[in-house]
mmCIF file of C-alpha atoms in Angstrom:
data_model
loop_
_atom_site.group_PDB
_atom_site.id
_atom_site.type_symbol
_atom_site.label_atom_id
_atom_site.label_comp_id
_atom_site.label_asym_id
_atom_site.label_seq_id
_atom_site.Cartn_x
_atom_site.Cartn_y
_atom_site.Cartn_z
ATOM 1 C CA MET A 1 69.335 82.929 188.903
ATOM 2 C CA SER A 2 71.100 79.867 190.262
ATOM 3 C CA PRO A 3 73.589 78.024 188.031
ATOM 4 C CA ARG A 4 71.537 74.800 188.482
ATOM 5 C CA PHE A 5 68.350 76.475 187.153
ATOM 6 C CA PHE A 6 70.256 78.007 184.216
ATOM 7 C CA LEU A 7 71.727 74.628 183.192
ATOM 8 C CA SER A 8 68.331 72.930 183.488
ATOM 9 C CA CYS A 9 66.657 75.608 181.367
ATOM 10 C CA SER A 10 69.426 75.556 178.770
ATOM 11 C CA SER A 11 69.172 71.780 178.350
ATOM 12 C CA SER A 12 65.409 71.985 177.892
ATOM 13 C CA CYS A 13 65.773 74.802 175.350
ATOM 14 C CA PHE A 14 68.366 72.903 173.328
ATOM 15 C CA ARG A 15 66.209 69.759 173.300
ATOM 16 C CA GLY A 16 63.206 71.766 172.188
ATOM 17 C CA ALA A 17 65.177 73.466 169.386
ATOM 18 C CA ALA A 18 66.558 70.139 168.159
ATOM 19 C CA LEU A 19 63.064 68.600 168.044
ATOM 20 C CA ALA A 20 61.717 71.611 166.151
ATOM 21 C CA LEU A 21 64.536 71.423 163.618
ATOM 22 C CA ALA A 22 63.992 67.671 163.068
ATOM 23 C CA PHE A 23 60.238 68.202 162.591
ATOM 24 C CA ALA A 24 60.789 71.050 160.076
ATOM 25 C CA THR A 25 63.239 68.889 158.107
ATOM 26 C CA ALA A 26 60.748 66.018 157.953
ATOM 27 C CA VAL A 27 57.927 68.292 156.768
ATOM 28 C CA ALA A 28 60.126 69.845 154.066
ATOM 29 C CA ALA A 29 61.187 66.386 152.850
ATOM 30 C CA CYS A 30 57.550 65.420 152.284
ATOM 31 C CA GLY A 31 57.337 67.946 149.478
ATOM 32 C CA ARG A 32 60.362 66.566 147.659
ATOM 33 C CA SER A 33 60.446 63.307 145.661
ATOM 34 C CA GLY A 34 63.484 61.094 145.971
ATOM 35 C CA PRO A 35 64.735 58.555 143.465
ATOM 36 C CA ASN A 36 62.044 56.179 142.307
ATOM 37 C CA PRO A 37 62.384 52.465 142.870
ATOM 38 C CA PRO A 38 63.773 50.637 139.847
ATOM 39 C CA GLY A 39 61.198 49.694 137.278
ATOM 40 C CA THR A 40 58.440 52.061 138.450
ATOM 41 C CA GLY A 41 58.600 54.143 135.264
ATOM 42 C CA ALA A 42 57.992 57.284 137.314
ATOM 43 C CA PRO A 43 59.648 60.697 136.629
ATOM 44 C CA ASP A 44 63.160 59.223 136.758
ATOM 45 C CA GLY A 45 62.224 57.271 133.627
ATOM 46 C CA PRO A 46 62.025 53.586 132.848
ATOM 47 C CA PRO A 47 65.144 51.425 133.024
ATOM 48 C CA LYS A 48 67.278 51.907 129.933
ATOM 49 C CA ALA A 49 67.631 48.923 127.627
ATOM 50 C CA GLN A 50 71.162 47.674 127.087
ATOM 51 C CA VAL A 51 72.524 48.970 123.798
ATOM 52 C CA SER A 52 73.957 46.263 121.545
ATOM 53 C CA ARG A 53 77.536 46.757 120.385
ATOM 54 C CA GLU A 54 78.637 46.398 116.793
ATOM 55 C CA PHE A 55 81.214 43.743 115.954
ATOM 56 C CA THR A 56 83.263 42.927 112.884
ATOM 57 C CA GLU A 57 83.841 39.448 111.545
ATOM 58 C CA GLY A 58 87.000 37.647 112.638
ATOM 59 C CA GLY A 59 89.307 37.810 115.631
ATOM 60 C CA SER A 60 91.959 35.530 117.077
ATOM 61 C CA ILE A 61 92.828 32.143 118.524
ATOM 62 C CA THR A 62 95.593 32.208 121.134
ATOM 63 C CA LEU A 63 97.350 28.873 121.641
ATOM 64 C CA THR A 64 99.319 28.010 124.762
ATOM 65 C CA THR A 65 102.756 26.592 123.881
ATOM 66 C CA GLN A 66 105.966 25.839 125.754
ATOM 67 C CA ALA A 67 107.509 28.918 124.135
ATOM 68 C CA GLY A 68 104.624 31.131 125.259
ATOM 69 C CA PRO A 69 101.294 32.233 123.750
ATOM 70 C CA VAL A 70 100.914 32.094 119.964
ATOM 71 C CA GLU A 71 98.213 34.213 118.334
ATOM 72 C CA LEU A 72 96.532 33.081 115.128
ATOM 73 C CA ARG A 73 94.397 35.493 113.138
ATOM 74 C CA VAL A 74 90.840 34.445 112.252
ATOM 75 C CA VAL A 75 89.612 36.310 109.157
ATOM 76 C CA ASP A 76 86.417 34.545 108.104
ATOM 77 C CA CYS A 77 84.099 33.225 110.784
ATOM 78 C CA VAL A 78 80.654 31.835 109.943
ATOM 79 C CA TYR A 79 77.897 30.050 111.833
ATOM 80 C CA ALA A 80 76.138 28.021 109.133
ATOM 81 C CA ASN A 81 72.491 27.251 109.815
ATOM 82 C CA THR A 82 71.810 24.393 107.414
ATOM 83 C CA ASP A 83 68.715 22.499 106.315
ATOM 84 C CA PRO A 84 66.874 20.494 109.016
ATOM 85 C CA GLU A 85 68.423 17.141 108.064
ATOM 86 C CA TYR A 86 72.003 18.485 108.256
ATOM 87 C CA PRO A 87 74.015 19.646 111.284
ATOM 88 C CA ASP A 88 74.851 23.299 111.803
ATOM 89 C CA TYR A 89 78.542 24.107 111.934
ATOM 90 C CA VAL A 90 81.095 26.833 112.649
ATOM 91 C CA GLU A 91 83.639 27.499 109.896
ATOM 92 C CA LEU A 92 86.860 29.395 110.707
ATOM 93 C CA SER A 93 89.570 30.395 108.275
ATOM 94 C CA GLY A 94 92.593 32.663 108.165
ATOM 95 C CA GLU A 95 96.160 32.657 106.923
ATOM 96 C CA GLY A 96 97.202 28.993 107.005
ATOM 97 C CA MET A 97 94.156 28.012 109.061
ATOM 98 C CA TYR A 98 90.934 26.169 108.305
ATOM 99 C CA LEU A 99 88.733 24.651 111.026
ATOM 100 C CA ILE A 100 85.189 23.301 111.219
ATOM 101 C CA ALA A 101 83.311 22.729 114.487
ATOM 102 C CA GLN A 102 80.091 20.749 114.339
ATOM 103 C CA VAL A 103 77.093 22.005 116.324
ATOM 104 C CA PRO A 104 75.143 19.144 117.923
ATOM 105 C CA GLY A 105 71.434 19.424 117.141
ATOM 106 C CA LYS A 106 69.907 22.610 115.750
ATOM 107 C CA THR A 107 70.107 26.083 117.294
ATOM 108 C CA ASP A 108 66.881 28.096 117.318
ATOM 109 C CA GLU A 109 66.433 31.745 116.398
ATOM 110 C CA ASP A 110 64.395 34.462 118.091
ATOM 111 C CA ALA A 111 61.981 36.901 116.466
ATOM 112 C CA GLN A 112 64.900 39.094 115.351
ATOM 113 C CA GLU A 113 66.545 36.103 113.622
ATOM 114 C CA ARG A 114 69.326 36.064 116.206
ATOM 115 C CA LYS A 115 70.853 32.713 117.042
ATOM 116 C CA LEU A 116 70.014 31.536 120.568
ATOM 117 C CA TYR A 117 73.588 30.627 121.483
ATOM 118 C CA GLY A 118 72.713 30.121 125.148
ATOM 119 C CA ALA A 119 71.991 26.461 124.377
ATOM 120 C CA LEU A 120 75.622 26.017 123.285
ATOM 121 C CA VAL A 121 77.321 27.543 126.342
ATOM 122 C CA GLY A 122 79.242 24.893 128.251
ATOM 123 C CA LYS A 123 78.975 22.317 125.482
ATOM 124 C CA ALA A 124 81.906 20.944 123.489
ATOM 125 C CA LEU A 125 81.490 21.577 119.761
ATOM 126 C CA PRO A 126 83.573 18.852 118.101
ATOM 127 C CA VAL A 127 86.223 20.099 115.678
ATOM 128 C CA GLN A 128 85.965 17.541 112.905
ATOM 129 C CA HIS A 129 85.711 17.506 109.158
ATOM 130 C CA LEU A 130 82.162 16.980 107.916
ATOM 131 C CA PRO A 131 82.021 14.261 105.238
ATOM 132 C CA ASP A 132 79.273 16.084 103.335
ATOM 133 C CA MET A 133 81.479 19.158 102.901
ATOM 134 C CA GLY A 134 84.369 17.518 101.050
ATOM 135 C CA GLY A 135 87.090 19.835 99.795
ATOM 136 C CA GLN A 136 89.569 21.600 102.053
ATOM 137 C CA PRO A 137 91.136 19.593 104.913
ATOM 138 C CA MET A 138 91.504 21.176 108.336
ATOM 139 C CA SER A 139 94.926 22.660 109.039
ATOM 140 C CA LEU A 140 96.736 25.103 111.282
ATOM 141 C CA ALA A 141 99.873 27.090 110.519
ATOM 142 C CA VAL A 142 101.840 27.975 113.657
ATOM 143 C CA PRO A 143 104.020 31.095 113.166
ATOM 144 C CA GLY A 144 107.702 30.216 113.371
ATOM 145 C CA ALA A 145 106.954 26.505 113.199
ATOM 146 C CA ASP A 146 105.057 24.646 110.483
ATOM 147 C CA ARG A 147 101.639 23.950 109.038
ATOM 148 C CA TYR A 148 99.938 20.961 110.627
ATOM 149 C CA SER A 149 96.903 18.868 109.821
ATOM 150 C CA VAL A 150 94.200 19.073 112.473
ATOM 151 C CA MET A 151 93.033 15.634 113.571
ATOM 152 C CA GLY A 152 90.251 16.829 115.870
ATOM 153 C CA GLY A 153 89.441 18.752 119.019
ATOM 154 C CA ASN A 154 86.702 20.819 120.624
ATOM 155 C CA LEU A 155 85.430 24.397 120.666
ATOM 156 C CA HIS A 156 83.965 25.458 124.035
ATOM 157 C CA LEU A 157 81.716 28.541 123.967
ATOM 158 C CA ASP A 158 81.934 30.351 127.330
ATOM 159 C CA ARG A 159 80.419 33.741 126.470
ATOM 160 C CA PHE A 160 78.497 35.310 123.597
ATOM 161 C CA GLU A 161 76.929 38.661 122.800
ATOM 162 C CA HIS A 162 74.479 39.535 120.048
ATOM 163 C CA GLY A 163 75.710 42.424 117.939
ATOM 164 C CA SER A 164 73.662 45.327 116.634
ATOM 165 C CA GLY A 165 74.428 44.329 113.031
ATOM 166 C CA THR A 166 74.992 41.048 111.240
ATOM 167 C CA THR A 167 77.883 39.892 113.449
ATOM 168 C CA ASP A 168 77.781 38.424 116.970
ATOM 169 C CA TRP A 169 80.614 37.922 119.478
ATOM 170 C CA TRP A 170 81.975 34.615 120.801
ATOM 171 C CA GLU A 171 84.604 33.926 123.469
ATOM 172 C CA GLY A 172 85.776 30.605 124.819
ATOM 173 C CA ARG A 173 88.357 27.835 124.878
ATOM 174 C CA ILE A 174 89.707 25.513 122.210
ATOM 175 C CA ASP A 175 91.637 22.251 122.274
ATOM 176 C CA LEU A 176 93.086 20.681 119.156
ATOM 177 C CA THR A 177 95.119 17.626 118.221
ATOM 178 C CA LEU A 178 97.705 18.369 115.533
ATOM 179 C CA GLN A 179 99.408 15.781 113.356
ATOM 180 C CA THR A 180 103.177 16.340 113.564
ATOM 181 C CA THR A 181 106.182 14.349 112.355
ATOM 182 C CA ALA A 182 106.490 13.056 115.930
ATOM 183 C CA GLY A 183 102.849 11.987 116.040
ATOM 184 C CA ALA A 184 99.688 13.470 117.553
ATOM 185 C CA TYR A 185 100.324 16.659 119.533
ATOM 186 C CA PRO A 186 97.606 18.250 121.732
ATOM 187 C CA VAL A 187 97.365 22.048 122.087
ATOM 188 C CA THR A 188 94.957 24.247 124.034
ATOM 189 C CA GLY A 189 94.075 27.907 123.934
ATOM 190 C CA THR A 190 91.358 30.545 123.871
ATOM 191 C CA PHE A 191 89.435 32.341 121.151
ATOM 192 C CA LYS A 192 87.688 35.681 120.647
ATOM 193 C CA PHE A 193 85.967 36.474 117.371
ATOM 194 C CA GLY A 194 83.025 38.069 115.637
ATOM 195 C CA ILE A 195 80.873 35.400 114.014
ATOM 196 C CA VAL A 196 78.338 35.841 111.210
ATOM 197 C CA PRO A 197 75.224 33.639 111.342
ATOM 198 C CA VAL A 198 74.090 32.637 107.838
ATOM 199 C CA TRP A 199 71.118 30.601 106.702
#
């Protein structure tokens, strides 16, 4: 047998074996089921619903100062859903701190009585004392400094999450104007807290 004939035969045999192997693999794959496309509800199961986390009331406000970040503890945090003719508001309190942020308009609820906070994302909730509430003035005690009256400001909701219980989660930014002995002093910061909707 000539070397040329042997090489030609070997190449044909290898090509034939490779084709046979590819065909057998394709046939075997037909009997197996791969992952199902998302949302088909086939044997892999339907998409799993996101499990709500459980939050506790309160959290923190972190102010940016020239000396570095200052953390203030929020203990009580309530979203008050009032009667139709009155504005809703957010009420925050802690050691040496009392703030009220007014909610423009009314915030709806879904079938599970969860506040639809999406309407508030990106809006400035004015920090201002409500005349109808009377009583305690707004103030802020800065650790290592003093307790100041709060003249005004804004609460900016950037992110929220409905909790599995009675408390939801809010994150965002805050800017306040404090009354000091040297006059009005603006401060900014961020907040993270569990908030309890009440109505």
